[in-house]
């Protein structure tokens, strides 16, 4: 039985339904990050660090990441936007998903990389882009590719791409300030007492490290949930959870054949990838993953497929 017909028709009427669990987690994460950020500013100000410099850097990073995240991501992945004439099959799939979800059509891009993956970025639905790699296009069947793209468009519809981009600014700022203090030995501290300077220096380093650690954990927790939310929404849009599950299995299996050097180069983009690019061996990424385990994602999709009356 084809499980996409009825649900696809349903979704074309109801569009993408809000995910209250995801919205709640995004709001909670942003609130906690904001609270940490206030503590961060107060601690730096107390230590004598120029707080206005922190705010200036924070605003600059925020504006750059918020308004130019799509261009930055495409440039870093060596991707280029393609027209319907250049990639007719890819655009046809995106057009069908747009019709099912009734969201603005994102720009479409292709990255010349053998790593089979995809990602979506952009500050909102009207300024979004979905990108697939040449490695993904070579390995997936059209129905599987549609499942992947529906997952990515779910990210855009949920606006979690923008939230993740903004949330990451705090961690980037904390890391940047730590390196700046360590490498430049910026004079900090109240007064000219060397003891005060040493204490202030220690406070800046410790607080920056703690802020980075807290933001890291919060963002990773949100990232794992948003992947499950995108899996569910994407599968509901197409009405074919089994096709998305098939793509997950195929891409995860093919990832093991990619050279470790290439995987390490791609790891900074894991939070936005369809499937994380993990190099072999034990690393922090296995402890604080950006994605749920493959088994969990497949199990959730299997349950959804059973609910829809389709193949497991």
PDB file of C-alpha atoms in Angstrom:
ATOM      1  CA  UNK A   1       0.000   0.000   0.000  1.00  0.00           C
ATOM      2  CA  UNK A   2       1.371   3.429  -0.914  1.00  0.00           C
ATOM      3  CA  UNK A   3       1.264   5.425   2.320  1.00  0.00           C
ATOM      4  CA  UNK A   4       1.790   8.846   0.733  1.00  0.00           C
ATOM      5  CA  UNK A   5      -1.480   9.511  -1.098  1.00  0.00           C
ATOM      6  CA  UNK A   6      -3.918  10.171   1.763  1.00  0.00           C
ATOM      7  CA  UNK A   7      -1.478  11.966   4.026  1.00  0.00           C
ATOM      8  CA  UNK A   8      -0.089  14.028   1.166  1.00  0.00           C
ATOM      9  CA  UNK A   9      -3.587  15.182   0.305  1.00  0.00           C
ATOM     10  CA  UNK A  10      -4.215  15.983   3.962  1.00  0.00           C
ATOM     11  CA  UNK A  11      -1.035  17.983   4.330  1.00  0.00           C
ATOM     12  CA  UNK A  12      -1.732  20.026   1.231  1.00  0.00           C
ATOM     13  CA  UNK A  13      -4.801  21.333   3.093  1.00  0.00           C
ATOM     14  CA  UNK A  14      -3.435  21.627   6.620  1.00  0.00           C
ATOM     15  CA  UNK A  15       0.114  22.527   5.527  1.00  0.00           C
ATOM     16  CA  UNK A  16       2.804  21.929   8.128  1.00  0.00           C
ATOM     17  CA  UNK A  17       1.371  21.748  11.596  1.00  0.00           C
ATOM     18  CA  UNK A  18       3.190  23.598  14.390  1.00  0.00           C
ATOM     19  CA  UNK A  19       5.349  21.356  16.552  1.00  0.00           C
ATOM     20  CA  UNK A  20       4.587  22.556  20.075  1.00  0.00           C
ATOM     21  CA  UNK A  21       7.292  20.411  21.611  1.00  0.00           C
ATOM     22  CA  UNK A  22       9.919  21.948  19.343  1.00  0.00           C
ATOM     23  CA  UNK A  23       8.628  25.481  19.916  1.00  0.00           C
ATOM     24  CA  UNK A  24       8.712  24.966  23.692  1.00  0.00           C
ATOM     25  CA  UNK A  25      12.271  23.673  23.560  1.00  0.00           C
ATOM     26  CA  UNK A  26      13.440  26.503  21.304  1.00  0.00           C
ATOM     27  CA  UNK A  27      11.938  29.131  23.608  1.00  0.00           C
ATOM     28  CA  UNK A  28      13.397  27.457  26.703  1.00  0.00           C
ATOM     29  CA  UNK A  29      16.830  27.161  25.101  1.00  0.00           C
ATOM     30  CA  UNK A  30      16.885  30.796  24.021  1.00  0.00           C
ATOM     31  CA  UNK A  31      15.752  31.896  27.497  1.00  0.00           C
ATOM     32  CA  UNK A  32      18.470  29.881  29.226  1.00  0.00           C
ATOM     33  CA  UNK A  33      21.111  31.075  26.781  1.00  0.00           C
ATOM     34  CA  UNK A  34      19.975  34.646  27.344  1.00  0.00           C
ATOM     35  CA  UNK A  35      20.253  34.162  31.109  1.00  0.00           C
ATOM     36  CA  UNK A  36      23.749  32.736  30.735  1.00  0.00           C
ATOM     37  CA  UNK A  37      24.641  35.649  28.493  1.00  0.00           C
ATOM     38  CA  UNK A  38      23.555  38.200  31.126  1.00  0.00           C
ATOM     39  CA  UNK A  39      25.648  36.412  33.762  1.00  0.00           C
ATOM     40  CA  UNK A  40      28.521  36.404  31.286  1.00  0.00           C
ATOM     41  CA  UNK A  41      28.320  40.174  30.755  1.00  0.00           C
ATOM     42  CA  UNK A  42      28.053  40.878  34.501  1.00  0.00           C
ATOM     43  CA  UNK A  43      31.057  38.675  35.297  1.00  0.00           C
ATOM     44  CA  UNK A  44      33.190  40.275  32.598  1.00  0.00           C
ATOM     45  CA  UNK A  45      32.168  43.757  33.695  1.00  0.00           C
ATOM     46  CA  UNK A  46      33.001  42.934  37.326  1.00  0.00           C
ATOM     47  CA  UNK A  47      36.440  41.648  36.301  1.00  0.00           C
ATOM     48  CA  UNK A  48      37.201  44.928  34.592  1.00  0.00           C
ATOM     49  CA  UNK A  49      36.884  43.583  31.056  1.00  0.00           C
ATOM     50  CA  UNK A  50      35.423  46.251  28.720  1.00  0.00           C
ATOM     51  CA  UNK A  51      31.803  45.075  28.578  1.00  0.00           C
ATOM     52  CA  UNK A  52      30.999  47.427  25.713  1.00  0.00           C
ATOM     53  CA  UNK A  53      33.537  45.511  23.621  1.00  0.00           C
ATOM     54  CA  UNK A  54      31.673  42.285  24.424  1.00  0.00           C
ATOM     55  CA  UNK A  55      28.394  43.824  23.309  1.00  0.00           C
ATOM     56  CA  UNK A  56      29.962  45.198  20.132  1.00  0.00           C
ATOM     57  CA  UNK A  57      31.402  41.822  19.189  1.00  0.00           C
ATOM     58  CA  UNK A  58      28.142  40.069  20.105  1.00  0.00           C
ATOM     59  CA  UNK A  59      26.033  42.396  17.965  1.00  0.00           C
ATOM     60  CA  UNK A  60      28.446  42.055  15.057  1.00  0.00           C
ATOM     61  CA  UNK A  61      28.429  38.243  15.229  1.00  0.00           C
ATOM     62  CA  UNK A  62      24.668  38.160  15.588  1.00  0.00           C
ATOM     63  CA  UNK A  63      24.023  40.360  12.565  1.00  0.00           C
ATOM     64  CA  UNK A  64      26.578  38.523  10.434  1.00  0.00           C
ATOM     65  CA  UNK A  65      25.234  35.073  11.256  1.00  0.00           C
ATOM     66  CA  UNK A  66      21.582  36.088  11.093  1.00  0.00           C
ATOM     67  CA  UNK A  67      21.671  37.904   7.768  1.00  0.00           C
ATOM     68  CA  UNK A  68      24.456  36.050   5.982  1.00  0.00           C
ATOM     69  CA  UNK A  69      24.215  32.491   7.342  1.00  0.00           C
ATOM     70  CA  UNK A  70      23.020  31.162   3.979  1.00  0.00           C
ATOM     71  CA  UNK A  71      25.872  32.764   2.034  1.00  0.00           C
ATOM     72  CA  UNK A  72      28.440  31.723   4.621  1.00  0.00           C
ATOM     73  CA  UNK A  73      27.243  28.094   4.556  1.00  0.00           C
ATOM     74  CA  UNK A  74      27.164  27.888   0.755  1.00  0.00           C
ATOM     75  CA  UNK A  75      30.618  29.435   0.477  1.00  0.00           C
ATOM     76  CA  UNK A  76      32.088  27.112   3.109  1.00  0.00           C
ATOM     77  CA  UNK A  77      30.606  24.056   1.369  1.00  0.00           C
ATOM     78  CA  UNK A  78      31.709  25.257  -2.091  1.00  0.00           C
ATOM     79  CA  UNK A  79      28.081  25.108  -3.190  1.00  0.00           C
ATOM     80  CA  UNK A  80      26.330  27.072  -5.908  1.00  0.00           C
ATOM     81  CA  UNK A  81      22.713  27.833  -6.574  1.00  0.00           C
ATOM     82  CA  UNK A  82      21.223  26.012  -9.553  1.00  0.00           C
ATOM     83  CA  UNK A  83      18.322  26.977 -11.801  1.00  0.00           C
ATOM     84  CA  UNK A  84      15.466  24.683 -12.913  1.00  0.00           C
ATOM     85  CA  UNK A  85      17.207  24.369 -16.274  1.00  0.00           C
ATOM     86  CA  UNK A  86      20.420  23.155 -14.607  1.00  0.00           C
ATOM     87  CA  UNK A  87      18.770  20.696 -12.197  1.00  0.00           C
ATOM     88  CA  UNK A  88      15.216  19.992 -13.429  1.00  0.00           C
ATOM     89  CA  UNK A  89      14.643  16.803 -11.378  1.00  0.00           C
ATOM     90  CA  UNK A  90      15.851  18.410  -8.171  1.00  0.00           C
ATOM     91  CA  UNK A  91      13.676  21.485  -8.692  1.00  0.00           C
ATOM     92  CA  UNK A  92      10.700  19.274  -9.549  1.00  0.00           C
ATOM     93  CA  UNK A  93      10.959  17.548  -6.165  1.00  0.00           C
ATOM     94  CA  UNK A  94      11.250  20.873  -4.361  1.00  0.00           C
ATOM     95  CA  UNK A  95       8.255  22.245  -6.295  1.00  0.00           C
ATOM     96  CA  UNK A  96       6.146  19.244  -5.267  1.00  0.00           C
ATOM     97  CA  UNK A  97       7.089  19.722  -1.614  1.00  0.00           C
ATOM     98  CA  UNK A  98       6.298  23.419  -1.837  1.00  0.00           C
ATOM     99  CA  UNK A  99       2.850  22.534  -3.176  1.00  0.00           C
ATOM    100  CA  UNK A 100       2.303  20.097  -0.298  1.00  0.00           C
ATOM    101  CA  UNK A 101       3.451  22.477   2.424  1.00  0.00           C
ATOM    102  CA  UNK A 102       2.489  25.815   0.888  1.00  0.00           C
ATOM    103  CA  UNK A 103       5.738  27.434   2.086  1.00  0.00           C
ATOM    104  CA  UNK A 104       7.770  29.822  -0.078  1.00  0.00           C
ATOM    105  CA  UNK A 105      10.084  27.975  -2.418  1.00  0.00           C
ATOM    106  CA  UNK A 106      13.641  27.995  -1.090  1.00  0.00           C
ATOM    107  CA  UNK A 107      16.623  28.559  -3.320  1.00  0.00           C
ATOM    108  CA  UNK A 108      18.189  25.312  -4.474  1.00  0.00           C
ATOM    109  CA  UNK A 109      21.922  24.642  -4.386  1.00  0.00           C
ATOM    110  CA  UNK A 110      24.321  21.799  -5.094  1.00  0.00           C
ATOM    111  CA  UNK A 111      27.674  21.264  -3.378  1.00  0.00           C
ATOM    112  CA  UNK A 112      30.364  19.396  -5.256  1.00  0.00           C
ATOM    113  CA  UNK A 113      31.233  16.875  -2.552  1.00  0.00           C
ATOM    114  CA  UNK A 114      31.246  13.085  -2.437  1.00  0.00           C
ATOM    115  CA  UNK A 115      29.936  13.192   1.146  1.00  0.00           C
ATOM    116  CA  UNK A 116      26.256  12.175   0.788  1.00  0.00           C
ATOM    117  CA  UNK A 117      24.420  14.873   2.693  1.00  0.00           C
ATOM    118  CA  UNK A 118      22.054  17.831   2.614  1.00  0.00           C
ATOM    119  CA  UNK A 119      21.327  20.889   4.705  1.00  0.00           C
ATOM    120  CA  UNK A 120      19.015  23.891   4.905  1.00  0.00           C
ATOM    121  CA  UNK A 121      19.881  27.368   6.059  1.00  0.00           C
ATOM    122  CA  UNK A 122      18.503  30.899   6.040  1.00  0.00           C
ATOM    123  CA  UNK A 123      16.985  33.343   8.518  1.00  0.00           C
ATOM    124  CA  UNK A 124      13.381  32.644   7.463  1.00  0.00           C
ATOM    125  CA  UNK A 125      11.272  30.777   4.923  1.00  0.00           C
ATOM    126  CA  UNK A 126      11.528  33.569   2.343  1.00  0.00           C
ATOM    127  CA  UNK A 127      15.301  33.740   2.597  1.00  0.00           C
ATOM    128  CA  UNK A 128      16.135  30.063   2.786  1.00  0.00           C
ATOM    129  CA  UNK A 129      18.169  27.674   0.702  1.00  0.00           C
ATOM    130  CA  UNK A 130      18.293  23.879   0.588  1.00  0.00           C
ATOM    131  CA  UNK A 131      21.522  22.306  -0.549  1.00  0.00           C
ATOM    132  CA  UNK A 132      22.345  18.746  -1.552  1.00  0.00           C
ATOM    133  CA  UNK A 133      25.722  17.283  -2.380  1.00  0.00           C
ATOM    134  CA  UNK A 134      26.607  15.560  -5.630  1.00  0.00           C
ATOM    135  CA  UNK A 135      27.370  12.488  -3.525  1.00  0.00           C
ATOM    136  CA  UNK A 136      23.785  12.411  -2.284  1.00  0.00           C
ATOM    137  CA  UNK A 137      22.341  12.850  -5.775  1.00  0.00           C
ATOM    138  CA  UNK A 138      24.387   9.914  -7.068  1.00  0.00           C
ATOM    139  CA  UNK A 139      23.346   7.544  -4.300  1.00  0.00           C
ATOM    140  CA  UNK A 140      19.640   8.097  -3.680  1.00  0.00           C
ATOM    141  CA  UNK A 141      16.546   7.183  -5.628  1.00  0.00           C
ATOM    142  CA  UNK A 142      14.131  10.057  -6.399  1.00  0.00           C
ATOM    143  CA  UNK A 143      11.680   8.986  -3.666  1.00  0.00           C
ATOM    144  CA  UNK A 144      14.495   8.810  -1.100  1.00  0.00           C
ATOM    145  CA  UNK A 145      15.778  12.211  -2.192  1.00  0.00           C
ATOM    146  CA  UNK A 146      12.277  13.594  -1.742  1.00  0.00           C
ATOM    147  CA  UNK A 147      12.292  12.258   1.824  1.00  0.00           C
ATOM    148  CA  UNK A 148      15.578  14.015   2.555  1.00  0.00           C
ATOM    149  CA  UNK A 149      14.410  17.298   1.052  1.00  0.00           C
ATOM    150  CA  UNK A 150      11.127  17.145   2.970  1.00  0.00           C
ATOM    151  CA  UNK A 151      13.198  16.785   6.153  1.00  0.00           C
ATOM    152  CA  UNK A 152      15.256  19.862   5.249  1.00  0.00           C
ATOM    153  CA  UNK A 153      12.207  21.924   4.313  1.00  0.00           C
ATOM    154  CA  UNK A 154      10.667  20.991   7.652  1.00  0.00           C
ATOM    155  CA  UNK A 155      13.644  22.685   9.308  1.00  0.00           C
ATOM    156  CA  UNK A 156      12.916  25.834   7.316  1.00  0.00           C
ATOM    157  CA  UNK A 157       9.193  25.746   8.119  1.00  0.00           C
ATOM    158  CA  UNK A 158       9.902  25.261  11.839  1.00  0.00           C
ATOM    159  CA  UNK A 159      12.356  28.194  11.760  1.00  0.00           C
ATOM    160  CA  UNK A 160      14.764  26.135  13.814  1.00  0.00           C
ATOM    161  CA  UNK A 161      17.615  26.939  11.411  1.00  0.00           C
ATOM    162  CA  UNK A 162      17.483  30.601  12.429  1.00  0.00           C
ATOM    163  CA  UNK A 163      17.194  29.681  16.116  1.00  0.00           C
ATOM    164  CA  UNK A 164      20.234  27.395  15.912  1.00  0.00           C
ATOM    165  CA  UNK A 165      22.206  30.085  14.111  1.00  0.00           C
ATOM    166  CA  UNK A 166      21.399  32.737  16.713  1.00  0.00           C
ATOM    167  CA  UNK A 167      21.964  30.332  19.613  1.00  0.00           C
ATOM    168  CA  UNK A 168      25.424  29.446  18.375  1.00  0.00           C
ATOM    169  CA  UNK A 169      26.559  33.087  18.601  1.00  0.00           C
ATOM    170  CA  UNK A 170      26.972  32.917  22.390  1.00  0.00           C
ATOM    171  CA  UNK A 171      29.276  29.908  22.245  1.00  0.00           C
ATOM    172  CA  UNK A 172      31.300  31.442  19.429  1.00  0.00           C
ATOM    173  CA  UNK A 173      31.618  34.699  21.375  1.00  0.00           C
ATOM    174  CA  UNK A 174      32.790  32.948  24.556  1.00  0.00           C
ATOM    175  CA  UNK A 175      35.400  30.978  22.659  1.00  0.00           C
ATOM    176  CA  UNK A 176      36.556  34.077  20.786  1.00  0.00           C
ATOM    177  CA  UNK A 177      36.973  36.111  23.969  1.00  0.00           C
ATOM    178  CA  UNK A 178      38.905  33.332  25.665  1.00  0.00           C
ATOM    179  CA  UNK A 179      41.375  33.128  22.772  1.00  0.00           C
ATOM    180  CA  UNK A 180      41.627  36.918  22.581  1.00  0.00           C
ATOM    181  CA  UNK A 181      42.522  37.214  26.275  1.00  0.00           C
ATOM    182  CA  UNK A 182      44.981  34.313  26.162  1.00  0.00           C
ATOM    183  CA  UNK A 183      46.750  35.278  22.956  1.00  0.00           C
ATOM    184  CA  UNK A 184      46.842  39.064  23.312  1.00  0.00           C
ATOM    185  CA  UNK A 185      47.031  39.182  27.117  1.00  0.00           C
ATOM    186  CA  UNK A 186      44.583  42.077  27.028  1.00  0.00           C
ATOM    187  CA  UNK A 187      44.999  44.168  30.191  1.00  0.00           C
ATOM    188  CA  UNK A 188      42.054  43.576  32.473  1.00  0.00           C
ATOM    189  CA  UNK A 189      41.292  44.067  36.127  1.00  0.00           C
ATOM    190  CA  UNK A 190      40.352  46.982  38.324  1.00  0.00           C
ATOM    191  CA  UNK A 191      43.243  49.241  39.202  1.00  0.00           C
ATOM    192  CA  UNK A 192      46.897  48.556  38.580  1.00  0.00           C
ATOM    193  CA  UNK A 193      47.369  45.855  41.174  1.00  0.00           C
ATOM    194  CA  UNK A 194      48.990  42.857  39.494  1.00  0.00           C
ATOM    195  CA  UNK A 195      47.043  40.558  41.818  1.00  0.00           C
ATOM    196  CA  UNK A 196      43.772  42.068  40.630  1.00  0.00           C
ATOM    197  CA  UNK A 197      44.871  41.648  37.035  1.00  0.00           C
ATOM    198  CA  UNK A 198      45.758  38.002  37.569  1.00  0.00           C
ATOM    199  CA  UNK A 199      42.435  37.298  39.285  1.00  0.00           C
ATOM    200  CA  UNK A 200      40.486  39.107  36.568  1.00  0.00           C
ATOM    201  CA  UNK A 201      42.374  37.195  33.905  1.00  0.00           C
ATOM    202  CA  UNK A 202      41.482  33.921  35.606  1.00  0.00           C
ATOM    203  CA  UNK A 203      37.810  34.958  35.939  1.00  0.00           C
ATOM    204  CA  UNK A 204      37.504  35.818  32.237  1.00  0.00           C
ATOM    205  CA  UNK A 205      38.985  32.492  31.153  1.00  0.00           C
ATOM    206  CA  UNK A 206      36.887  30.399  33.555  1.00  0.00           C
ATOM    207  CA  UNK A 207      33.621  32.230  32.856  1.00  0.00           C
ATOM    208  CA  UNK A 208      34.168  32.067  29.098  1.00  0.00           C
ATOM    209  CA  UNK A 209      34.875  28.339  29.315  1.00  0.00           C
ATOM    210  CA  UNK A 210      31.750  27.726  31.422  1.00  0.00           C
ATOM    211  CA  UNK A 211      29.579  29.792  29.083  1.00  0.00           C
ATOM    212  CA  UNK A 212      30.875  27.840  26.118  1.00  0.00           C
ATOM    213  CA  UNK A 213      30.222  24.517  27.874  1.00  0.00           C
ATOM    214  CA  UNK A 214      26.675  25.433  28.908  1.00  0.00           C
ATOM    215  CA  UNK A 215      25.756  26.798  25.479  1.00  0.00           C
ATOM    216  CA  UNK A 216      27.314  23.713  23.862  1.00  0.00           C
ATOM    217  CA  UNK A 217      25.140  21.319  25.893  1.00  0.00           C
ATOM    218  CA  UNK A 218      21.942  23.351  25.418  1.00  0.00           C
ATOM    219  CA  UNK A 219      22.403  23.693  21.657  1.00  0.00           C
ATOM    220  CA  UNK A 220      23.204  19.993  21.235  1.00  0.00           C
ATOM    221  CA  UNK A 221      20.091  18.985  23.175  1.00  0.00           C
ATOM    222  CA  UNK A 222      17.923  21.247  21.018  1.00  0.00           C
ATOM    223  CA  UNK A 223      19.627  19.992  17.866  1.00  0.00           C
ATOM    224  CA  UNK A 224      18.802  16.358  18.626  1.00  0.00           C
ATOM    225  CA  UNK A 225      15.149  17.125  19.218  1.00  0.00           C
ATOM    226  CA  UNK A 226      14.820  19.287  16.118  1.00  0.00           C
ATOM    227  CA  UNK A 227      16.124  16.419  13.973  1.00  0.00           C
ATOM    228  CA  UNK A 228      13.397  14.118  15.277  1.00  0.00           C
ATOM    229  CA  UNK A 229      10.827  16.864  14.680  1.00  0.00           C
ATOM    230  CA  UNK A 230      12.042  17.354  11.099  1.00  0.00           C
ATOM    231  CA  UNK A 231      11.956  13.588  10.494  1.00  0.00           C
ATOM    232  CA  UNK A 232       8.347  13.399  11.626  1.00  0.00           C
ATOM    233  CA  UNK A 233       7.169  16.500   9.770  1.00  0.00           C
ATOM    234  CA  UNK A 234       9.024  15.558   6.603  1.00  0.00           C
ATOM    235  CA  UNK A 235       7.570  12.050   6.665  1.00  0.00           C
ATOM    236  CA  UNK A 236       4.073  13.417   7.247  1.00  0.00           C
ATOM    237  CA  UNK A 237       4.433  15.811   4.321  1.00  0.00           C
ATOM    238  CA  UNK A 238       5.326  13.068   1.853  1.00  0.00           C
ATOM    239  CA  UNK A 239       3.255  10.408   3.607  1.00  0.00           C
ATOM    240  CA  UNK A 240       6.165   7.986   3.124  1.00  0.00           C
ATOM    241  CA  UNK A 241       8.187   7.469   6.318  1.00  0.00           C
ATOM    242  CA  UNK A 242       9.745   4.343   4.806  1.00  0.00           C
ATOM    243  CA  UNK A 243      11.415   6.373   2.063  1.00  0.00           C
ATOM    244  CA  UNK A 244      13.013   8.717   4.599  1.00  0.00           C
ATOM    245  CA  UNK A 245      14.106   5.708   6.659  1.00  0.00           C
ATOM    246  CA  UNK A 246      15.628   4.135   3.556  1.00  0.00           C
ATOM    247  CA  UNK A 247      17.557   7.338   2.851  1.00  0.00           C
ATOM    248  CA  UNK A 248      18.820   7.439   6.437  1.00  0.00           C
ATOM    249  CA  UNK A 249      20.115   3.867   6.261  1.00  0.00           C
ATOM    250  CA  UNK A 250      21.717   4.360   2.863  1.00  0.00           C
ATOM    251  CA  UNK A 251      23.400   7.671   3.710  1.00  0.00           C
ATOM    252  CA  UNK A 252      24.647   6.434   7.096  1.00  0.00           C
ATOM    253  CA  UNK A 253      26.094   3.328   5.473  1.00  0.00           C
ATOM    254  CA  UNK A 254      27.789   5.281   2.702  1.00  0.00           C
ATOM    255  CA  UNK A 255      29.265   7.723   5.218  1.00  0.00           C
ATOM    256  CA  UNK A 256      31.501   4.936   6.523  1.00  0.00           C
ATOM    257  CA  UNK A 257      33.195   4.761   3.112  1.00  0.00           C
ATOM    258  CA  UNK A 258      34.156   8.426   3.041  1.00  0.00           C
ATOM    259  CA  UNK A 259      37.831   9.165   3.853  1.00  0.00           C
ATOM    260  CA  UNK A 260      38.359  10.292   7.441  1.00  0.00           C
ATOM    261  CA  UNK A 261      40.075  13.471   6.260  1.00  0.00           C
ATOM    262  CA  UNK A 262      36.970  14.558   4.359  1.00  0.00           C
ATOM    263  CA  UNK A 263      34.678  13.719   7.272  1.00  0.00           C
ATOM    264  CA  UNK A 264      36.750  15.805   9.672  1.00  0.00           C
ATOM    265  CA  UNK A 265      36.595  18.757   7.291  1.00  0.00           C
ATOM    266  CA  UNK A 266      32.791  18.464   7.182  1.00  0.00           C
ATOM    267  CA  UNK A 267      32.197  17.963  10.931  1.00  0.00           C
ATOM    268  CA  UNK A 268      31.752  21.713  11.689  1.00  0.00           C
ATOM    269  CA  UNK A 269      28.503  21.542   9.664  1.00  0.00           C
ATOM    270  CA  UNK A 270      27.077  18.559  11.554  1.00  0.00           C
ATOM    271  CA  UNK A 271      24.382  20.569  13.322  1.00  0.00           C
ATOM    272  CA  UNK A 272      22.853  21.432   9.947  1.00  0.00           C
ATOM    273  CA  UNK A 273      23.471  18.178   8.067  1.00  0.00           C
ATOM    274  CA  UNK A 274      20.835  15.543   7.380  1.00  0.00           C
ATOM    275  CA  UNK A 275      23.194  12.901   8.801  1.00  0.00           C
ATOM    276  CA  UNK A 276      26.287  13.859  10.832  1.00  0.00           C
ATOM    277  CA  UNK A 277      29.706  13.452   9.258  1.00  0.00           C
ATOM    278  CA  UNK A 278      31.593  11.615  11.983  1.00  0.00           C
ATOM    279  CA  UNK A 279      35.197  10.540  11.631  1.00  0.00           C
ATOM    280  CA  UNK A 280      36.089   7.131  13.034  1.00  0.00           C
ATOM    281  CA  UNK A 281      37.146   6.789  16.633  1.00  0.00           C
ATOM    282  CA  UNK A 282      35.954   8.167  19.943  1.00  0.00           C
ATOM    283  CA  UNK A 283      35.409  11.922  20.178  1.00  0.00           C
ATOM    284  CA  UNK A 284      33.299  14.489  21.972  1.00  0.00           C
ATOM    285  CA  UNK A 285      30.865  14.315  19.072  1.00  0.00           C
ATOM    286  CA  UNK A 286      29.902  10.825  20.226  1.00  0.00           C
ATOM    287  CA  UNK A 287      29.157  12.191  23.704  1.00  0.00           C
ATOM    288  CA  UNK A 288      27.365  15.389  22.734  1.00  0.00           C
ATOM    289  CA  UNK A 289      25.891  14.476  19.366  1.00  0.00           C
ATOM    290  CA  UNK A 290      24.034  16.928  17.164  1.00  0.00           C
ATOM    291  CA  UNK A 291      21.721  14.116  15.975  1.00  0.00           C
ATOM    292  CA  UNK A 292      19.852  11.309  17.729  1.00  0.00           C
ATOM    293  CA  UNK A 293      21.214   7.783  17.176  1.00  0.00           C
ATOM    294  CA  UNK A 294      20.230   6.257  13.835  1.00  0.00           C
ATOM    295  CA  UNK A 295      18.320   3.488  15.644  1.00  0.00           C
ATOM    296  CA  UNK A 296      16.135   6.037  17.433  1.00  0.00           C
ATOM    297  CA  UNK A 297      15.324   7.884  14.211  1.00  0.00           C
ATOM    298  CA  UNK A 298      14.453   4.652  12.417  1.00  0.00           C
ATOM    299  CA  UNK A 299      12.323   3.467  15.321  1.00  0.00           C
ATOM    300  CA  UNK A 300      10.334   6.719  15.346  1.00  0.00           C
ATOM    301  CA  UNK A 301       9.805   6.519  11.594  1.00  0.00           C
ATOM    302  CA  UNK A 302       8.750   2.880  11.901  1.00  0.00           C
ATOM    303  CA  UNK A 303       6.144   3.819  14.493  1.00  0.00           C
ATOM    304  CA  UNK A 304       4.869   6.636  12.282  1.00  0.00           C
ATOM    305  CA  UNK A 305       4.678   4.324   9.290  1.00  0.00           C
ATOM    306  CA  UNK A 306       2.634   1.839  11.327  1.00  0.00           C
ATOM    307  CA  UNK A 307       0.240   4.629  12.363  1.00  0.00           C
ATOM    308  CA  UNK A 308      -0.199   5.619   8.719  1.00  0.00           C
ATOM    309  CA  UNK A 309      -0.792   2.027   7.689  1.00  0.00           C
ATOM    310  CA  UNK A 310       2.254   1.839   5.441  1.00  0.00           C
ATOM    311  CA  UNK A 311       5.257  -0.519   5.339  1.00  0.00           C
ATOM    312  CA  UNK A 312       7.471  -0.489   8.429  1.00  0.00           C
TER     313      UNK A 312
END
